[in-house]
CSV table of C-alpha atoms in Angstrom, one decimal:
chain,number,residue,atom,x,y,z
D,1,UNK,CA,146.7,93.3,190.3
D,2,UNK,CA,144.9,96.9,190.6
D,3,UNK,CA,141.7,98.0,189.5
D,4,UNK,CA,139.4,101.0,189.4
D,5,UNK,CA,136.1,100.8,189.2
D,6,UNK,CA,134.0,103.9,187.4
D,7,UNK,CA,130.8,104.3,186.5
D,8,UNK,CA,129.4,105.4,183.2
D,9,UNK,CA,125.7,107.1,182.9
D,10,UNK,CA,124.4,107.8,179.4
D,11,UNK,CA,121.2,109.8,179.5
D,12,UNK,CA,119.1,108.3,176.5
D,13,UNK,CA,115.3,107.7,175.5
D,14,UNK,CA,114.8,104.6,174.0
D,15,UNK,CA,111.6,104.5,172.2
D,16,UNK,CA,108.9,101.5,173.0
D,17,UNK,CA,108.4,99.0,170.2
D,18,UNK,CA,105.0,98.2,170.2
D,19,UNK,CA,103.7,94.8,168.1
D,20,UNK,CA,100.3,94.5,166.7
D,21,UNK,CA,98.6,91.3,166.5
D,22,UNK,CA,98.5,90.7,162.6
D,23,UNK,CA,102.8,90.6,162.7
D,24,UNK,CA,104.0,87.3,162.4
D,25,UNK,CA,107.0,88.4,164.8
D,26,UNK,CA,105.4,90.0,167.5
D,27,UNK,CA,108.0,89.4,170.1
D,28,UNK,CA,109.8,92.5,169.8
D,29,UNK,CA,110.7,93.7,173.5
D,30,UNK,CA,111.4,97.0,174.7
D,31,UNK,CA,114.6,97.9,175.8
D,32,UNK,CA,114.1,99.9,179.8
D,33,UNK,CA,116.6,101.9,181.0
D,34,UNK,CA,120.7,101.3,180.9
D,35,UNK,CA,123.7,102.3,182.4
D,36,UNK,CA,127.2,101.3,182.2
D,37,UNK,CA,129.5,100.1,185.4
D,38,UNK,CA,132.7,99.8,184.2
D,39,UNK,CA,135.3,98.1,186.1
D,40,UNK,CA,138.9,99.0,184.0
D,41,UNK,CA,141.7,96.7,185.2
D,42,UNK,CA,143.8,93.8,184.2
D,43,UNK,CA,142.3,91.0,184.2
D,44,UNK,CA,141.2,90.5,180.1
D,45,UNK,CA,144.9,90.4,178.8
D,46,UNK,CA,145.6,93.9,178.9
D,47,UNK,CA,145.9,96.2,181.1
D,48,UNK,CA,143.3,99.6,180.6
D,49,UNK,CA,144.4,103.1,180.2
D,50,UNK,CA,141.8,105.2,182.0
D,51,UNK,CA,143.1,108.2,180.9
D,52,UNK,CA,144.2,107.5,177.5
D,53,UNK,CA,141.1,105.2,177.0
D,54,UNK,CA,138.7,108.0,178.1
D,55,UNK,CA,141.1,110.9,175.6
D,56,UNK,CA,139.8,107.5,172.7
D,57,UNK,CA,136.1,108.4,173.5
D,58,UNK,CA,136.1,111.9,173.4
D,59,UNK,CA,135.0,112.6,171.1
D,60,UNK,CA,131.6,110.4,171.7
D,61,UNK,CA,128.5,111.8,170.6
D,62,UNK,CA,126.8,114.6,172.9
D,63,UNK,CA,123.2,113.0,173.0
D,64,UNK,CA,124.5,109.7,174.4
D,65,UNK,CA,122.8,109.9,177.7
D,66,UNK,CA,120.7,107.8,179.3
D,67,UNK,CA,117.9,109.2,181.7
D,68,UNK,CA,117.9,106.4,184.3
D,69,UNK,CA,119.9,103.4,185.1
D,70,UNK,CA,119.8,99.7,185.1
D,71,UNK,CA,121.3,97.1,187.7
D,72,UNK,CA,120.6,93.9,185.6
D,73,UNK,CA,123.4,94.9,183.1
D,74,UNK,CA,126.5,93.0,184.7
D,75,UNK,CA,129.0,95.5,185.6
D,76,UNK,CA,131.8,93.1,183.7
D,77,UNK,CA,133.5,93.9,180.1
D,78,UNK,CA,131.1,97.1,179.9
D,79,UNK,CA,133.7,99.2,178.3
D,80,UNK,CA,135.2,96.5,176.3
D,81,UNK,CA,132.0,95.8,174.8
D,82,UNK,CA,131.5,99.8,173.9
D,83,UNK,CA,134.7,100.2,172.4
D,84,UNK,CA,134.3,96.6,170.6
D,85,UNK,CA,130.6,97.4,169.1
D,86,UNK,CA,131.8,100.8,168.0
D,87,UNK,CA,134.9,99.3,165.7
D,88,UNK,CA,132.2,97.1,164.4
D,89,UNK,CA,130.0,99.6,163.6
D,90,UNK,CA,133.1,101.4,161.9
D,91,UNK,CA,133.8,98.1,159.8
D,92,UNK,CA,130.1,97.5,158.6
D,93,UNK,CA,130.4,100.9,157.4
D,94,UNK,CA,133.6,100.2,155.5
D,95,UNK,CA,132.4,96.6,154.1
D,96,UNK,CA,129.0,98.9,152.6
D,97,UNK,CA,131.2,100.4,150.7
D,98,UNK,CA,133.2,98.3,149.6
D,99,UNK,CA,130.5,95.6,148.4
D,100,UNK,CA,128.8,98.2,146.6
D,101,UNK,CA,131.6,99.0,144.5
D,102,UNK,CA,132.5,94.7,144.2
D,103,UNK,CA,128.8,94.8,142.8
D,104,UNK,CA,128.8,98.0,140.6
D,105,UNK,CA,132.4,97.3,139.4
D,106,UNK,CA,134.8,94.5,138.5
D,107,UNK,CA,136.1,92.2,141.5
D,108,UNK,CA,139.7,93.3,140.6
D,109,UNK,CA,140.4,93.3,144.1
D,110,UNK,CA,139.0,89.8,144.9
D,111,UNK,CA,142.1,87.3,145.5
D,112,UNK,CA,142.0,84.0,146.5
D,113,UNK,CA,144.4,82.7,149.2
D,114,UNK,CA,146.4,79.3,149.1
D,115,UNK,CA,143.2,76.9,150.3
D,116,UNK,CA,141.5,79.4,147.3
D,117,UNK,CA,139.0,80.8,149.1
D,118,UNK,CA,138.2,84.1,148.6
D,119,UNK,CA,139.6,87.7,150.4
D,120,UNK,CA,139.0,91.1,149.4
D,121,UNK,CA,140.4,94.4,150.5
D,122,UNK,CA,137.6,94.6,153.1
D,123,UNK,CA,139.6,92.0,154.8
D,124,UNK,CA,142.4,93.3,155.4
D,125,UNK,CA,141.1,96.6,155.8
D,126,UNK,CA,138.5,95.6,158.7
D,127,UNK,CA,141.2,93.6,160.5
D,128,UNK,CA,143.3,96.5,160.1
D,129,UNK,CA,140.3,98.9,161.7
D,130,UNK,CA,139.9,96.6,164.6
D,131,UNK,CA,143.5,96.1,165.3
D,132,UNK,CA,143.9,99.9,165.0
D,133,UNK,CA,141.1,100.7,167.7
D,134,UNK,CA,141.8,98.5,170.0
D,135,UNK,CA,145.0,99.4,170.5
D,136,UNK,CA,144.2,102.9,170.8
D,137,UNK,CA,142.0,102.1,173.3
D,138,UNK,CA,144.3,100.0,175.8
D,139,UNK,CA,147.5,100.3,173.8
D,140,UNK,CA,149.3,98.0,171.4
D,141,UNK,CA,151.0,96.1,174.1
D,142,UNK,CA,148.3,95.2,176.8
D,143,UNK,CA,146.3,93.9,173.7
D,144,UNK,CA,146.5,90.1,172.1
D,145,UNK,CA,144.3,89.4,169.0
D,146,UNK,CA,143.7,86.8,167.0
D,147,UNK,CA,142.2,86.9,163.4
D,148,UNK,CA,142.1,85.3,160.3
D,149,UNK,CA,144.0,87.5,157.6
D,150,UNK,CA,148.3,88.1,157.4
D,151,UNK,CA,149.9,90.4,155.4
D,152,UNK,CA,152.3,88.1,153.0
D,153,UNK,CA,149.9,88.8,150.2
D,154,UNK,CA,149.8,92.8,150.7
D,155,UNK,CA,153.8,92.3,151.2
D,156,UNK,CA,154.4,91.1,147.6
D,157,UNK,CA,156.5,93.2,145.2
D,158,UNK,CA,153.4,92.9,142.5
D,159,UNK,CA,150.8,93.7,145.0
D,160,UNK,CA,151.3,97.9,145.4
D,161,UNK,CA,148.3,98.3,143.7
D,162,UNK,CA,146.5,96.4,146.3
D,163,UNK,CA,148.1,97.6,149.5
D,164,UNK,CA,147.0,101.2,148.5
D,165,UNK,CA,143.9,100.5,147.7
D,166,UNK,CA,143.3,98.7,151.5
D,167,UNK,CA,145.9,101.7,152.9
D,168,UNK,CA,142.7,104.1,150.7
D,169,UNK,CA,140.3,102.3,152.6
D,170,UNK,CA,141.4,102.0,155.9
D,171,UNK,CA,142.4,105.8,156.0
D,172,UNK,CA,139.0,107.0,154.0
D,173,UNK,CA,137.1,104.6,157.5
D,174,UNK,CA,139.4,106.2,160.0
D,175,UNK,CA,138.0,109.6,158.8
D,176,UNK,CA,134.6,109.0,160.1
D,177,UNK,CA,135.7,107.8,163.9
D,178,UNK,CA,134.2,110.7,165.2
D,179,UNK,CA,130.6,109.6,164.2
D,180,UNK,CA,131.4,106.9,166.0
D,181,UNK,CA,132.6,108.7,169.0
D,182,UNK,CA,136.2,107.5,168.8
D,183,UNK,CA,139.2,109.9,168.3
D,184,UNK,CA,140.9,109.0,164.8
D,185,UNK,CA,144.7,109.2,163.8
D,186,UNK,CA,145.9,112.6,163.6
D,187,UNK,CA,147.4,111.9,160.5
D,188,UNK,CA,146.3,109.4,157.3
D,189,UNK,CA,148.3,106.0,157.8
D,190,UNK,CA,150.8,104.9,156.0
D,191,UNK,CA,151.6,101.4,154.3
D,192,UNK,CA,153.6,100.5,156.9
D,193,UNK,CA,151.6,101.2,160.0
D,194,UNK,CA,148.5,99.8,158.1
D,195,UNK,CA,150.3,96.6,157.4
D,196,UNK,CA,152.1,96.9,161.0
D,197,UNK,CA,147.8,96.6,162.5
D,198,UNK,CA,147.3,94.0,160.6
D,199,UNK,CA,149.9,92.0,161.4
D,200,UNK,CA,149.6,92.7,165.1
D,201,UNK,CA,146.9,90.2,165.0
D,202,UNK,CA,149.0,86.7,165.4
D,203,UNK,CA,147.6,83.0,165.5
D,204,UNK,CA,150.1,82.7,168.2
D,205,UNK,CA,148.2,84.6,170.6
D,206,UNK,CA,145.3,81.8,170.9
D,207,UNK,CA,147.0,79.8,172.9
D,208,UNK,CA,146.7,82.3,175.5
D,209,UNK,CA,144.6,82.7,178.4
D,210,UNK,CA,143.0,86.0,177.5
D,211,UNK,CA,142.6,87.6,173.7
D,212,UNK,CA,140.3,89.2,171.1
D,213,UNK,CA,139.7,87.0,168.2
D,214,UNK,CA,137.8,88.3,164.8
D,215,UNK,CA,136.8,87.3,161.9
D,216,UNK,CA,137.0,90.4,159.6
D,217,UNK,CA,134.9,89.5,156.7
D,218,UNK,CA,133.1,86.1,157.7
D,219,UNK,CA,131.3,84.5,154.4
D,220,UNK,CA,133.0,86.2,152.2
D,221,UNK,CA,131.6,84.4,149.0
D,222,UNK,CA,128.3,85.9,150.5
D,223,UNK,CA,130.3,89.4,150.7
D,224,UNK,CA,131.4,89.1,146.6
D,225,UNK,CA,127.9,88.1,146.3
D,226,UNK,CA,125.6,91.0,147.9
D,227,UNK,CA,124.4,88.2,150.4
D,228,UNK,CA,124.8,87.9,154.1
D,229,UNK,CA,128.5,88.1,155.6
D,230,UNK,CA,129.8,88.7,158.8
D,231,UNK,CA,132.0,90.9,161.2
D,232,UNK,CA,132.9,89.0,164.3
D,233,UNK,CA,134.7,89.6,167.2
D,234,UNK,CA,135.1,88.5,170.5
D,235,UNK,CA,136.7,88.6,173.7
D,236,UNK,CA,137.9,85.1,175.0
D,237,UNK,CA,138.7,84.3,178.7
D,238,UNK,CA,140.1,80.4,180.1
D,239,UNK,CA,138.4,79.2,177.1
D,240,UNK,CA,135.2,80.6,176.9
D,241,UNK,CA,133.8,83.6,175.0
D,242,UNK,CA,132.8,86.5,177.5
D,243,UNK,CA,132.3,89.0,174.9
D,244,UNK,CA,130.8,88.7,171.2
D,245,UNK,CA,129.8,91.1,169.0
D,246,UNK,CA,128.5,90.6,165.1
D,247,UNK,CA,128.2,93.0,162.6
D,248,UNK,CA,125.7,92.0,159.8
D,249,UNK,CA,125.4,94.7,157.2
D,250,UNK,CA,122.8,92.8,155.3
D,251,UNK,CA,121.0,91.2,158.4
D,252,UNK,CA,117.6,93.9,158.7
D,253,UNK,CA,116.1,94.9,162.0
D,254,UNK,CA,112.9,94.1,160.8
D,255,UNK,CA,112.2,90.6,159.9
D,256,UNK,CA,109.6,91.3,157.5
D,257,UNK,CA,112.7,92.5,155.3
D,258,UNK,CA,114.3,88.8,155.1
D,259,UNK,CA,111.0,87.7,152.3
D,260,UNK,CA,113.0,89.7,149.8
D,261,UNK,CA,115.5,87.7,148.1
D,262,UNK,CA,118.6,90.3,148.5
D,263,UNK,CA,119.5,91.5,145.4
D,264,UNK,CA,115.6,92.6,145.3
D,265,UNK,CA,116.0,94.1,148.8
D,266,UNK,CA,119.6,96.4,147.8
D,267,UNK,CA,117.4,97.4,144.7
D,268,UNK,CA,114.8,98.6,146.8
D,269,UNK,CA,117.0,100.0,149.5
D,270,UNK,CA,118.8,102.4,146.8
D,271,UNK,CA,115.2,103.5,145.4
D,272,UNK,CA,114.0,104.4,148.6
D,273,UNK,CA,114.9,107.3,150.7
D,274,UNK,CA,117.5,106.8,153.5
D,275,UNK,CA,115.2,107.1,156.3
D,276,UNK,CA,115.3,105.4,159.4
D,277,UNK,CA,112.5,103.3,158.3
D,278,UNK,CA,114.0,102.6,155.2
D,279,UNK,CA,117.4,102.0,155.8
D,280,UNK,CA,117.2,99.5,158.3
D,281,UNK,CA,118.6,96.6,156.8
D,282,UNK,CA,122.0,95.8,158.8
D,283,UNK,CA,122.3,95.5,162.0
D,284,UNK,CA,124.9,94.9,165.3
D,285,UNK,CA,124.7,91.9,167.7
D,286,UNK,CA,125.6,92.0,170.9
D,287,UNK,CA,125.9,90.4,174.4
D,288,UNK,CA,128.3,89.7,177.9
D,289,UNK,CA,129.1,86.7,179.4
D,290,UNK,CA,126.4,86.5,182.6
D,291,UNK,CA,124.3,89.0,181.3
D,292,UNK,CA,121.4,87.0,180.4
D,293,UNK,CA,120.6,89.1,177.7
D,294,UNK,CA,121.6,89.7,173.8
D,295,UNK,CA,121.1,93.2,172.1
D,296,UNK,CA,120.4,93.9,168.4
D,297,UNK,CA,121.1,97.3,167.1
D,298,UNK,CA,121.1,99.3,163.5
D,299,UNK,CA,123.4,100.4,161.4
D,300,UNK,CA,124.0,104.4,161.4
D,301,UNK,CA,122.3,105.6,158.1
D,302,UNK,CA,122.4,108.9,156.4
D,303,UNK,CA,124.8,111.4,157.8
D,304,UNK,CA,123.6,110.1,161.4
D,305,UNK,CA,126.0,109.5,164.7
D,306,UNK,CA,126.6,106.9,166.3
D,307,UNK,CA,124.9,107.1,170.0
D,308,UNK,CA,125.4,104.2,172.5
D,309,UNK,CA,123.6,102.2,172.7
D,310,UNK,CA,121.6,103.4,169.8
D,311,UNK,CA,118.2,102.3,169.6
D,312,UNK,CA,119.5,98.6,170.4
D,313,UNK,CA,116.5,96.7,171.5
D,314,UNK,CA,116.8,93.0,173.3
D,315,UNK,CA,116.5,89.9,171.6
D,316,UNK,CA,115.6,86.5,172.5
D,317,UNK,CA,116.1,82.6,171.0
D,318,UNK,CA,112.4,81.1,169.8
D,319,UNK,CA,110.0,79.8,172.0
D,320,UNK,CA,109.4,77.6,169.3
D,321,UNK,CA,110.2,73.6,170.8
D,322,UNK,CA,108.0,71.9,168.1
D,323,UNK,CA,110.5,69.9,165.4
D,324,UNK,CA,107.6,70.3,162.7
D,325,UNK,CA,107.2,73.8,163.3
D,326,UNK,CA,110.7,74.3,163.7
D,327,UNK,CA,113.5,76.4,161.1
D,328,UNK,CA,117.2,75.0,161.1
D,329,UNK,CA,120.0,77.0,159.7
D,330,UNK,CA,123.2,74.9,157.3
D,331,UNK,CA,126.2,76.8,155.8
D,332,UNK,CA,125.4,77.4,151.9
D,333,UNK,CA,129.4,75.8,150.2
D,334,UNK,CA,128.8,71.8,150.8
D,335,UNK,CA,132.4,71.9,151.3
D,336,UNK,CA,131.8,72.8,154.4
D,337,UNK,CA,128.7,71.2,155.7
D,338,UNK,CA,127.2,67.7,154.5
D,339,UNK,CA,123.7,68.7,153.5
D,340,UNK,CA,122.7,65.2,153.0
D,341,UNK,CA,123.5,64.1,156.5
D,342,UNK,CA,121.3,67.2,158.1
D,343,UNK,CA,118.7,66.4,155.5
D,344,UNK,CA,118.8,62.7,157.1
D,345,UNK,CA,118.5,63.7,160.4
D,346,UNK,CA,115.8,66.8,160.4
D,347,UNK,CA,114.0,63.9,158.5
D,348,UNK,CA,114.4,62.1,161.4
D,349,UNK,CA,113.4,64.2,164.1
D,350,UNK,CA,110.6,65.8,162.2
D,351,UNK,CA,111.5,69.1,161.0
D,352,UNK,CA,109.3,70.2,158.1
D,353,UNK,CA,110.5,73.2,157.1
D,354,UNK,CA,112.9,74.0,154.4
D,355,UNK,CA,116.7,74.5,155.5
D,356,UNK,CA,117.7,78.1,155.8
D,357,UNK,CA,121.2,78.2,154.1
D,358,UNK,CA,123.1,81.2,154.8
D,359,UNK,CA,126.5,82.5,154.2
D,360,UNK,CA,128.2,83.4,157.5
D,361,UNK,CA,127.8,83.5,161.1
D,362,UNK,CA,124.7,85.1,160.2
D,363,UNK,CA,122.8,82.1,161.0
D,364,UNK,CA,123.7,82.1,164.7
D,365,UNK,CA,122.2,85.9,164.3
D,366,UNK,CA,119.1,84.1,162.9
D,367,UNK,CA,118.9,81.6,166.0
D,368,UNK,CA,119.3,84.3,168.4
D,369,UNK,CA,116.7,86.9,166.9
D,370,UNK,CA,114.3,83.8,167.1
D,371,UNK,CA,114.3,83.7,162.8
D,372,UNK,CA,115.2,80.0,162.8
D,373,UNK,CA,115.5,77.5,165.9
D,374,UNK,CA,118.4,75.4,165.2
D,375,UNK,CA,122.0,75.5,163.6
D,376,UNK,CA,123.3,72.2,162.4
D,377,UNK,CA,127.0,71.5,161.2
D,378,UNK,CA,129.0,68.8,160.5
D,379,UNK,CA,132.3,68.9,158.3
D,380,UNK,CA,133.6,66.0,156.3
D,381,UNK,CA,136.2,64.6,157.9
D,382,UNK,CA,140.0,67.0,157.7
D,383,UNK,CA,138.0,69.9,157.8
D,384,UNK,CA,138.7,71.9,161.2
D,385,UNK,CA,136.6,74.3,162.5
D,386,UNK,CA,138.3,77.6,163.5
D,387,UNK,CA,138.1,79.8,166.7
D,388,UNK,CA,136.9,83.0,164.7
D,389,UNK,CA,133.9,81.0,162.7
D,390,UNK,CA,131.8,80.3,166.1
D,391,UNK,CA,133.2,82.6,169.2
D,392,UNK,CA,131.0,85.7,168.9
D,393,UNK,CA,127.9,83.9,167.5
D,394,UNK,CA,128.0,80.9,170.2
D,395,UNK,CA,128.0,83.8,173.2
D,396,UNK,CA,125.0,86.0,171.2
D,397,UNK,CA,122.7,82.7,171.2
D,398,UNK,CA,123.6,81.4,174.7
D,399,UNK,CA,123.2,84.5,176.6
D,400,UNK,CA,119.7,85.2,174.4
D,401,UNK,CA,118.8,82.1,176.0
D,402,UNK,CA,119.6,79.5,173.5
D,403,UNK,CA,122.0,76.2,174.0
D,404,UNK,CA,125.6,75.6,172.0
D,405,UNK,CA,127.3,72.4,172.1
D,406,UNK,CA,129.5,69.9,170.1
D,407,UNK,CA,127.3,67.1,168.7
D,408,UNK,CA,128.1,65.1,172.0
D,409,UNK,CA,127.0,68.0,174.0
D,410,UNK,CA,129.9,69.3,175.1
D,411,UNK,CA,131.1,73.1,175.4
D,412,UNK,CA,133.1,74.4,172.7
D,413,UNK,CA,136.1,75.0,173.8
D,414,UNK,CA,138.3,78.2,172.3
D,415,UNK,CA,141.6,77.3,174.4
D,416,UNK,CA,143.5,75.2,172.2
D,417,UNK,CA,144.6,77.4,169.5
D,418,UNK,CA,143.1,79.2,165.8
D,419,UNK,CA,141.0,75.6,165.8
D,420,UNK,CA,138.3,73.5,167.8
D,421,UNK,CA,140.1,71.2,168.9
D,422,UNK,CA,138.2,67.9,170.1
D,423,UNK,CA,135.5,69.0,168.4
D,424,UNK,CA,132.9,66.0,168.6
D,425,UNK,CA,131.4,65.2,165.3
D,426,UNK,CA,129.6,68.5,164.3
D,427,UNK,CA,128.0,72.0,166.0
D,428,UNK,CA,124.4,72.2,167.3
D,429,UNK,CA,122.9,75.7,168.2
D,430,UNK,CA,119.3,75.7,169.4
D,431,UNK,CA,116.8,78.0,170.6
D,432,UNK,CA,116.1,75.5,173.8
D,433,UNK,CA,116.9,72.0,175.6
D,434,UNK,CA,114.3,70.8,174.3
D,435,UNK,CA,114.8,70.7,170.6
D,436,UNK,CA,118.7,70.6,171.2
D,437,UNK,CA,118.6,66.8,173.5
D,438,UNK,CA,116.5,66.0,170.3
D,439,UNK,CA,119.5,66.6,167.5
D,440,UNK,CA,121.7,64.8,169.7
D,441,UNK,CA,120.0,62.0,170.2
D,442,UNK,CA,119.4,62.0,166.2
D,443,UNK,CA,122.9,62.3,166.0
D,444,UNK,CA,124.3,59.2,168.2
D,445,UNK,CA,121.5,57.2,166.4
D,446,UNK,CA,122.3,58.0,163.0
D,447,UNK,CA,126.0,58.6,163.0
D,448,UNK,CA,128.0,55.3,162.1
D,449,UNK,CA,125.9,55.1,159.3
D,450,UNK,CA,126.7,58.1,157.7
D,451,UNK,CA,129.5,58.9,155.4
D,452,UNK,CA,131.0,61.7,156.9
């Protein structure tokens, strides 16, 4: 197997974030200096292309440069993650647009699939962005994803209308890879290499060792709704999750933002003037495998570039490990979750607070940003939890210092195909070991005499 080992060094200045004693969040922490090893070989499922990969990031922005380096950034995935937070960048910018035009117009281009949930053009057309940069980037056969959307629907003779409004979408996205310091097609794409990047992404490729899985619109009821949705993807190695990065357009950098219920907080946003103090109200998760450490960043606004690793700061899980003081975080569709039987058991281990229900893997972004200190879920029985629903989100928490287990506290395990297989029971996230020992104990206690 061969490998080369370079090293990256982006001069930057990365402002300090100061907290004053009257905000309720004051645990903001300041990101110190970064650099980049970057070891480019074969052992993720692909093999890298230094010299087409660095002809992909040409065209990177001038000012990402950072003044001194780190050492406590591991040296493992680094470019993988750069090129994997910039698509996602690309995509949040592509599902702005098109939600504001889902709220400002008819849904004409909301369809629902044979289990009747929802999918929209953004869909297709972030799956389709991913697929495309990524193979760029390493090449279309050293590269295995895994993702929710196919292209049967797009591939109907009725649905013309709707491939070339994706085709529109995609190409209109593409256009602004250079603020994103990626190179973009030289040409528009056609149908048939748009539909050719989506379907590149095959369920069959989770039973491998080594692949990208993503979730291209995660909660997308909250997406047709102007609420909280999610683009996820991952990098998944023997199993686990060594890579994760979530895209959460309506997720704000400042947590003072999330006491506006959202349709108050869009009306604001478009009365305001798009400043970098005004406009911060998505954001980009991030985080390696043996890193120790998760990253939050913002979304570009304005005409802005994209500059790695722009303004991302560090976050960290609660310190919280009191159940009366503590937040826990239940998907919003009761389909999916029982709400009774998390009811029953915060009851049970004394959490006060109100349940935080939120569309999407946004609510591991809550956990690991320290807004809420435990995810509960636990599907009536048939439903099967899939691969793209948990992989980025269950890396972001663990390596911001949280725990992630299967209600018998067991490690998820993503080797067994699109599903969790062996899943025990349910999902607990927590911000510690403390509160996390507690909601399984809850669990085995309460659990024969529940429904579910």
């Amino acid at each position: 197997m061969s490998s080369c080992t370079t090293t990256t060094t982006f001069p930057t200045k990365v402002p300090h974030i100061h907290s004053r004693q009257h905000d309720v969040f004051p645990k903001n922490q300041v990101l110190g200096t970064l650099s980049f090893s970057s070891k480019k070989n074969s052992h993720l499922g692909f093999t890298a292309q230094t010299s087409s990969q660095t002809n992909f990031l040409s065209a990177m922005d001038e000012n990402c440069k950072l003044e001194v380096s780190s050492t406590d950034i591991p040296d493992g995935y680094s470019k993988e993650l750069e090129i994997a937070v910039r698509a996602v960048h690309m995509a949040c910018l592509l599902c702005q647009r098109v939600q504001e035009n889902l709220l400002s117009e008819s849904s004409k281009h909301v369809h629902s699939k044979e289990d009747d949930s929802p999918v929209t053009i953004a869909d297709w057309s972030v799956q389709a962005i991913v697929s495309w940069v990524l193979s760029e980037a390493y090449g279309s056969e050293n590269v295995c994803i895994v993702a929710e959307e196919d292209v049967e629907a797009l591939s109907k003779a009725g649905a013309v209308g709707l491939l070339e409004a994706v085709v529109k979408t995609v190409n209109e996205c593409l256009a602004d890879a250079p603020r994103f310091g990626l190179k973009g097609p030289a040409t528009d794409l056609d149908a048939k290499a748009v539909l050719e990047a989506i379907s590149r992404c095959s369920l069959a490729g989770a039973r491998g060792s080594k692949f990208w899985v993503l979730d291209p619109v995660d909660g997308t009821l909250g997406f047709v709704h102007g609420d909280q949705y999610a683009i996820a993807l991952a990098l998944i190695e023997d199993g686990e999750p060594v890579l994760g990065v979530l895209g959460c357009p309506n997720y704000p950098m400042k947590k003072e933002w999330l006491s506006y219920q959202n349709g108050y907080r869009r009306i604001l946003s478009r009365l305001t003037a798009p400043t970098s103090e005004s406009s911060d109200k998505g954001s980009v998760l991030y985080a390696r495998k043996g890193g120790g450490r998760a990253w939050m960043q913002p979304l570009l606004c304005g005409e802005n570039n994209f500059v790695w690793p722009n303004s991302a700061r560090e976050i960290r899980v609660s310190s919280i490990d009191n159940p009366a003081l503590a937040t826990f975080c239940e998907p919003v569709e009761k389909a999916n979750s029982s709400h009774s039987f998390t009811a029953g058991l915060a009851h049970s281990v004394g959490l006060r607070n109100q349940p935080l229900r939120v569309y999407s893997m946004v609510k591991y972004a809550a956990v690991a940003r320290g807004d809420a200190e435990i995810f509960m879920k636990f599907a009536r029985a048939g439903y099967k939890e899939k691969i793209w629903d948990h992989a980025a989100g269950v890396l972001i928490i663990e390596e911001a210092g949280g725990v992630v287990t299967d209600a018998g506290g067991r490690p998820l395990d993503f080797s067994k195909g699109e599903y969790l297989e062996g899943l025990d029971r349910g999902i607990i996230a927590c911000a510690g070991a403390k509160l996390h020992e507690k909601i399984i104990q809850a669990v085995d206690a309460s659990w024969n005499s529940s429904s579910l």
